[in-house]
């Protein structure tokens, strides 16, 4: 496996992030296509990159995944489907949550792969929704993970 580099997203990454978002969502047969590629790009430029902290994962200079965080929320975490199952999502998740005492995210109930991933990473489902609170109208769930404060974790290692 080539080296994976995690770095802050730049404005020039918008098209690659939008491409990954579209490819990841299109890989789910249960996910309705809600937006055009141009709308995806506008969302990435004017919401993700403008209002959230976005980290990209690159392999040999090519963006293969991204995570967007706002306060204690993971708003987005997607990989190019060709790069699933290689530990990149795990690295992104750990990187963007360093120093956070608790982390929240929503996940669609139908996304069994993501649910397994988040549960392996210590997230616990705290609430279930019927879909009225999301644009897609799909049942979702709130996951929460309470992290050990960084100072406490460091004292256990030393």
PDB file of N, CA, C and O in Angstrom, residues 91-139:
ATOM      1  N   UNK A  91      -7.769   6.020   9.561  1.00  0.00           N
ATOM      2  CA  UNK A  91      -6.754   7.063   9.761  1.00  0.00           C
ATOM      3  C   UNK A  91      -7.372   8.448   9.732  1.00  0.00           C
ATOM      4  O   UNK A  91      -7.036   9.302  10.558  1.00  0.00           O
ATOM      5  N   UNK A  92      -8.291   8.682   8.785  1.00  0.00           N
ATOM      6  CA  UNK A  92      -8.970   9.977   8.729  1.00  0.00           C
ATOM      7  C   UNK A  92      -9.750  10.241  10.012  1.00  0.00           C
ATOM      8  O   UNK A  92      -9.648  11.319  10.603  1.00  0.00           O
ATOM      9  N   UNK A  93     -10.520   9.260  10.437  1.00  0.00           N
ATOM     10  CA  UNK A  93     -11.335   9.417  11.640  1.00  0.00           C
ATOM     11  C   UNK A  93     -10.465   9.730  12.847  1.00  0.00           C
ATOM     12  O   UNK A  93     -10.742  10.664  13.600  1.00  0.00           O
ATOM     13  N   UNK A  94      -9.417   8.978  13.040  1.00  0.00           N
ATOM     14  CA  UNK A  94      -8.539   9.224  14.192  1.00  0.00           C
ATOM     15  C   UNK A  94      -7.877  10.588  14.106  1.00  0.00           C
ATOM     16  O   UNK A  94      -7.750  11.289  15.109  1.00  0.00           O
ATOM     17  N   UNK A  95      -7.458  10.963  12.920  1.00  0.00           N
ATOM     18  CA  UNK A  95      -6.785  12.252  12.730  1.00  0.00           C
ATOM     19  C   UNK A  95      -7.718  13.418  13.060  1.00  0.00           C
ATOM     20  O   UNK A  95      -7.322  14.343  13.780  1.00  0.00           O
ATOM     21  N   UNK A  96      -8.928  13.389  12.543  1.00  0.00           N
ATOM     22  CA  UNK A  96      -9.821  14.545  12.730  1.00  0.00           C
ATOM     23  C   UNK A  96     -10.439  14.604  14.121  1.00  0.00           C
ATOM     24  O   UNK A  96     -10.984  15.636  14.493  1.00  0.00           O
ATOM     25  N   UNK A  97     -10.339  13.522  14.894  1.00  0.00           N
ATOM     26  CA  UNK A  97     -10.936  13.533  16.234  1.00  0.00           C
ATOM     27  C   UNK A  97      -9.906  13.666  17.353  1.00  0.00           C
ATOM     28  O   UNK A  97     -10.277  13.660  18.525  1.00  0.00           O
ATOM     29  N   UNK A  98      -8.635  13.796  17.016  1.00  0.00           N
ATOM     30  CA  UNK A  98      -7.605  13.977  18.042  1.00  0.00           C
ATOM     31  C   UNK A  98      -7.940  15.200  18.878  1.00  0.00           C
ATOM     32  O   UNK A  98      -8.251  16.268  18.349  1.00  0.00           O
ATOM     33  N   UNK A  99      -7.925  15.027  20.183  1.00  0.00           N
ATOM     34  CA  UNK A  99      -8.178  16.137  21.093  1.00  0.00           C
ATOM     35  C   UNK A  99      -9.644  16.424  21.365  1.00  0.00           C
ATOM     36  O   UNK A  99      -9.946  17.262  22.214  1.00  0.00           O
ATOM     37  N   UNK A 100     -10.548  15.750  20.679  1.00  0.00           N
ATOM     38  CA  UNK A 100     -11.981  15.961  20.923  1.00  0.00           C
ATOM     39  C   UNK A 100     -12.411  15.069  22.083  1.00  0.00           C
ATOM     40  O   UNK A 100     -12.101  13.883  22.103  1.00  0.00           O
ATOM     41  N   UNK A 101     -13.128  15.642  23.055  1.00  0.00           N
ATOM     42  CA  UNK A 101     -13.572  14.836  24.190  1.00  0.00           C
ATOM     43  C   UNK A 101     -14.825  14.021  23.880  1.00  0.00           C
ATOM     44  O   UNK A 101     -15.056  13.001  24.515  1.00  0.00           O
ATOM     45  N   UNK A 102     -15.606  14.481  22.942  1.00  0.00           N
ATOM     46  CA  UNK A 102     -16.708  13.668  22.446  1.00  0.00           C
ATOM     47  C   UNK A 102     -16.968  14.037  20.989  1.00  0.00           C
ATOM     48  O   UNK A 102     -16.692  15.153  20.560  1.00  0.00           O
ATOM     49  N   UNK A 103     -17.452  13.054  20.257  1.00  0.00           N
ATOM     50  CA  UNK A 103     -17.640  13.188  18.816  1.00  0.00           C
ATOM     51  C   UNK A 103     -19.040  12.694  18.479  1.00  0.00           C
ATOM     52  O   UNK A 103     -19.476  11.663  18.994  1.00  0.00           O
ATOM     53  N   UNK A 104     -19.720  13.425  17.597  1.00  0.00           N
ATOM     54  CA  UNK A 104     -21.061  13.043  17.170  1.00  0.00           C
ATOM     55  C   UNK A 104     -21.104  12.955  15.656  1.00  0.00           C
ATOM     56  O   UNK A 104     -20.377  13.668  14.961  1.00  0.00           O
ATOM     57  N   UNK A 105     -21.978  12.103  15.158  1.00  0.00           N
ATOM     58  CA  UNK A 105     -22.214  12.035  13.719  1.00  0.00           C
ATOM     59  C   UNK A 105     -23.545  11.358  13.471  1.00  0.00           C
ATOM     60  O   UNK A 105     -24.059  10.627  14.316  1.00  0.00           O
ATOM     61  N   UNK A 106     -24.104  11.632  12.309  1.00  0.00           N
ATOM     62  CA  UNK A 106     -25.294  10.924  11.859  1.00  0.00           C
ATOM     63  C   UNK A 106     -24.878   9.927  10.788  1.00  0.00           C
ATOM     64  O   UNK A 106     -23.975  10.184   9.999  1.00  0.00           O
ATOM     65  N   UNK A 107     -25.550   8.802  10.780  1.00  0.00           N
ATOM     66  CA  UNK A 107     -25.290   7.744   9.801  1.00  0.00           C
ATOM     67  C   UNK A 107     -26.649   7.197   9.366  1.00  0.00           C
ATOM     68  O   UNK A 107     -27.557   7.056  10.188  1.00  0.00           O
ATOM     69  N   UNK A 108     -26.784   6.913   8.084  1.00  0.00           N
ATOM     70  CA  UNK A 108     -28.025   6.297   7.627  1.00  0.00           C
ATOM     71  C   UNK A 108     -28.106   4.867   8.135  1.00  0.00           C
ATOM     72  O   UNK A 108     -27.117   4.131   8.105  1.00  0.00           O
ATOM     73  N   UNK A 109     -29.280   4.472   8.595  1.00  0.00           N
ATOM     74  CA  UNK A 109     -29.456   3.117   9.109  1.00  0.00           C
ATOM     75  C   UNK A 109     -29.136   2.070   8.051  1.00  0.00           C
ATOM     76  O   UNK A 109     -28.629   0.991   8.360  1.00  0.00           O
ATOM     77  N   UNK A 110     -29.395   2.369   6.788  1.00  0.00           N
ATOM     78  CA  UNK A 110     -29.150   1.413   5.709  1.00  0.00           C
ATOM     79  C   UNK A 110     -27.661   1.225   5.414  1.00  0.00           C
ATOM     80  O   UNK A 110     -27.285   0.255   4.757  1.00  0.00           O
ATOM     81  N   UNK A 111     -26.812   2.106   5.914  1.00  0.00           N
ATOM     82  CA  UNK A 111     -25.383   2.041   5.624  1.00  0.00           C
ATOM     83  C   UNK A 111     -24.697   1.087   6.608  1.00  0.00           C
ATOM     84  O   UNK A 111     -23.995   1.488   7.525  1.00  0.00           O
ATOM     85  N   UNK A 112     -24.890  -0.191   6.369  1.00  0.00           N
ATOM     86  CA  UNK A 112     -24.387  -1.217   7.291  1.00  0.00           C
ATOM     87  C   UNK A 112     -22.859  -1.202   7.409  1.00  0.00           C
ATOM     88  O   UNK A 112     -22.317  -1.424   8.482  1.00  0.00           O
ATOM     89  N   UNK A 113     -22.160  -0.938   6.316  1.00  0.00           N
ATOM     90  CA  UNK A 113     -20.705  -0.880   6.360  1.00  0.00           C
ATOM     91  C   UNK A 113     -20.214   0.248   7.255  1.00  0.00           C
ATOM     92  O   UNK A 113     -19.309   0.061   8.069  1.00  0.00           O
ATOM     93  N   UNK A 114     -20.811   1.425   7.109  1.00  0.00           N
ATOM     94  CA  UNK A 114     -20.423   2.558   7.945  1.00  0.00           C
ATOM     95  C   UNK A 114     -20.787   2.295   9.400  1.00  0.00           C
ATOM     96  O   UNK A 114     -20.017   2.636  10.299  1.00  0.00           O
ATOM     97  N   UNK A 115     -21.919   1.679   9.638  1.00  0.00           N
ATOM     98  CA  UNK A 115     -22.315   1.377  11.013  1.00  0.00           C
ATOM     99  C   UNK A 115     -21.309   0.441  11.674  1.00  0.00           C
ATOM    100  O   UNK A 115     -20.892   0.678  12.820  1.00  0.00           O
ATOM    101  N   UNK A 116     -20.879  -0.599  10.961  1.00  0.00           N
ATOM    102  CA  UNK A 116     -19.859  -1.508  11.516  1.00  0.00           C
ATOM    103  C   UNK A 116     -18.562  -0.751  11.795  1.00  0.00           C
ATOM    104  O   UNK A 116     -17.930  -0.925  12.836  1.00  0.00           O
ATOM    105  N   UNK A 117     -18.172   0.094  10.850  1.00  0.00           N
ATOM    106  CA  UNK A 117     -16.951   0.879  10.995  1.00  0.00           C
ATOM    107  C   UNK A 117     -17.016   1.745  12.248  1.00  0.00           C
ATOM    108  O   UNK A 117     -16.104   1.718  13.088  1.00  0.00           O
ATOM    109  N   UNK A 118     -18.071   2.538  12.399  1.00  0.00           N
ATOM    110  CA  UNK A 118     -18.164   3.447  13.538  1.00  0.00           C
ATOM    111  C   UNK A 118     -18.272   2.679  14.853  1.00  0.00           C
ATOM    112  O   UNK A 118     -17.673   3.082  15.860  1.00  0.00           O
ATOM    113  N   UNK A 119     -18.995   1.592  14.865  1.00  0.00           N
ATOM    114  CA  UNK A 119     -19.111   0.805  16.096  1.00  0.00           C
ATOM    115  C   UNK A 119     -17.765   0.188  16.485  1.00  0.00           C
ATOM    116  O   UNK A 119     -17.425   0.144  17.670  1.00  0.00           O
ATOM    117  N   UNK A 120     -16.986  -0.263  15.497  1.00  0.00           N
ATOM    118  CA  UNK A 120     -15.627  -0.763  15.792  1.00  0.00           C
ATOM    119  C   UNK A 120     -14.755   0.338  16.379  1.00  0.00           C
ATOM    120  O   UNK A 120     -13.844   0.067  17.157  1.00  0.00           O
ATOM    121  N   UNK A 121     -15.026   1.574  15.989  1.00  0.00           N
ATOM    122  CA  UNK A 121     -14.239   2.716  16.450  1.00  0.00           C
ATOM    123  C   UNK A 121     -14.774   3.310  17.758  1.00  0.00           C
ATOM    124  O   UNK A 121     -14.342   4.380  18.165  1.00  0.00           O
ATOM    125  N   UNK A 122     -15.707   2.604  18.403  1.00  0.00           N
ATOM    126  CA  UNK A 122     -16.169   3.012  19.721  1.00  0.00           C
ATOM    127  C   UNK A 122     -17.391   3.906  19.757  1.00  0.00           C
ATOM    128  O   UNK A 122     -17.781   4.381  20.820  1.00  0.00           O
ATOM    129  N   UNK A 123     -18.020   4.137  18.626  1.00  0.00           N
ATOM    130  CA  UNK A 123     -19.233   4.943  18.611  1.00  0.00           C
ATOM    131  C   UNK A 123     -20.423   4.104  19.071  1.00  0.00           C
ATOM    132  O   UNK A 123     -20.487   2.905  18.793  1.00  0.00           O
ATOM    133  N   UNK A 124     -21.349   4.752  19.759  1.00  0.00           N
ATOM    134  CA  UNK A 124     -22.555   4.102  20.270  1.00  0.00           C
ATOM    135  C   UNK A 124     -23.768   4.838  19.703  1.00  0.00           C
ATOM    136  O   UNK A 124     -23.812   6.074  19.725  1.00  0.00           O
ATOM    137  N   UNK A 125     -24.733   4.079  19.215  1.00  0.00           N
ATOM    138  CA  UNK A 125     -25.972   4.678  18.709  1.00  0.00           C
ATOM    139  C   UNK A 125     -26.776   5.196  19.892  1.00  0.00           C
ATOM    140  O   UNK A 125     -27.094   4.445  20.807  1.00  0.00           O
ATOM    141  N   UNK A 126     -27.093   6.493  19.868  1.00  0.00           N
ATOM    142  CA  UNK A 126     -27.833   7.093  20.978  1.00  0.00           C
ATOM    143  C   UNK A 126     -29.252   7.476  20.606  1.00  0.00           C
ATOM    144  O   UNK A 126     -30.070   7.675  21.483  1.00  0.00           O
ATOM    145  N   UNK A 127     -29.535   7.594  19.316  1.00  0.00           N
ATOM    146  CA  UNK A 127     -30.891   7.957  18.894  1.00  0.00           C
ATOM    147  C   UNK A 127     -31.115   7.477  17.468  1.00  0.00           C
ATOM    148  O   UNK A 127     -30.175   7.373  16.685  1.00  0.00           O
ATOM    149  N   UNK A 128     -32.364   7.189  17.176  1.00  0.00           N
ATOM    150  CA  UNK A 128     -32.748   6.725  15.839  1.00  0.00           C
ATOM    151  C   UNK A 128     -33.812   7.657  15.290  1.00  0.00           C
ATOM    152  O   UNK A 128     -34.744   8.020  16.009  1.00  0.00           O
ATOM    153  N   UNK A 129     -33.654   8.049  14.026  1.00  0.00           N
ATOM    154  CA  UNK A 129     -34.624   8.932  13.383  1.00  0.00           C
ATOM    155  C   UNK A 129     -35.306   8.229  12.226  1.00  0.00           C
ATOM    156  O   UNK A 129     -34.755   7.296  11.638  1.00  0.00           O
ATOM    157  N   UNK A 130     -36.486   8.709  11.878  1.00  0.00           N
ATOM    158  CA  UNK A 130     -37.263   8.089  10.799  1.00  0.00           C
ATOM    159  C   UNK A 130     -36.987   8.730   9.444  1.00  0.00           C
ATOM    160  O   UNK A 130     -37.497   8.282   8.429  1.00  0.00           O
ATOM    161  N   UNK A 131     -36.154   9.780   9.414  1.00  0.00           N
ATOM    162  CA  UNK A 131     -35.791  10.405   8.151  1.00  0.00           C
ATOM    163  C   UNK A 131     -36.333  11.805   7.956  1.00  0.00           C
ATOM    164  O   UNK A 131     -35.987  12.460   6.977  1.00  0.00           O
ATOM    165  N   UNK A 132     -37.163  12.282   8.875  1.00  0.00           N
ATOM    166  CA  UNK A 132     -37.741  13.614   8.695  1.00  0.00           C
ATOM    167  C   UNK A 132     -36.719  14.735   8.886  1.00  0.00           C
ATOM    168  O   UNK A 132     -36.945  15.855   8.445  1.00  0.00           O
ATOM    169  N   UNK A 133     -35.579  14.433   9.504  1.00  0.00           N
ATOM    170  CA  UNK A 133     -34.584  15.468   9.785  1.00  0.00           C
ATOM    171  C   UNK A 133     -33.455  15.522   8.755  1.00  0.00           C
ATOM    172  O   UNK A 133     -32.535  16.317   8.903  1.00  0.00           O
ATOM    173  N   UNK A 134     -33.513  14.673   7.721  1.00  0.00           N
ATOM    174  CA  UNK A 134     -32.458  14.735   6.706  1.00  0.00           C
ATOM    175  C   UNK A 134     -33.072  14.924   5.318  1.00  0.00           C
ATOM    176  O   UNK A 134     -34.228  14.578   5.078  1.00  0.00           O
ATOM    177  N   UNK A 135     -32.284  15.470   4.443  1.00  0.00           N
ATOM    178  CA  UNK A 135     -32.732  15.808   3.093  1.00  0.00           C
ATOM    179  C   UNK A 135     -33.189  14.594   2.294  1.00  0.00           C
ATOM    180  O   UNK A 135     -34.117  14.671   1.493  1.00  0.00           O
ATOM    181  N   UNK A 136     -32.553  13.461   2.525  1.00  0.00           N
ATOM    182  CA  UNK A 136     -32.855  12.259   1.754  1.00  0.00           C
ATOM    183  C   UNK A 136     -34.136  11.566   2.215  1.00  0.00           C
ATOM    184  O   UNK A 136     -34.671  10.719   1.511  1.00  0.00           O
ATOM    185  N   UNK A 137     -34.607  11.890   3.420  1.00  0.00           N
ATOM    186  CA  UNK A 137     -35.808  11.263   3.952  1.00  0.00           C
ATOM    187  C   UNK A 137     -35.588   9.816   4.366  1.00  0.00           C
ATOM    188  O   UNK A 137     -36.530   9.034   4.438  1.00  0.00           O
ATOM    189  N   UNK A 138     -34.333   9.466   4.669  1.00  0.00           N
ATOM    190  CA  UNK A 138     -33.991   8.088   5.037  1.00  0.00           C
ATOM    191  C   UNK A 138     -33.792   7.956   6.541  1.00  0.00           C
ATOM    192  O   UNK A 138     -33.244   8.862   7.178  1.00  0.00           O
ATOM    193  N   UNK A 139     -34.207   6.827   7.120  1.00  0.00           N
ATOM    194  CA  UNK A 139     -33.960   6.612   8.544  1.00  0.00           C
ATOM    195  C   UNK A 139     -32.465   6.732   8.859  1.00  0.00           C
ATOM    196  O   UNK A 139     -31.624   6.216   8.127  1.00  0.00           O
TER     197      UNK A 139
END
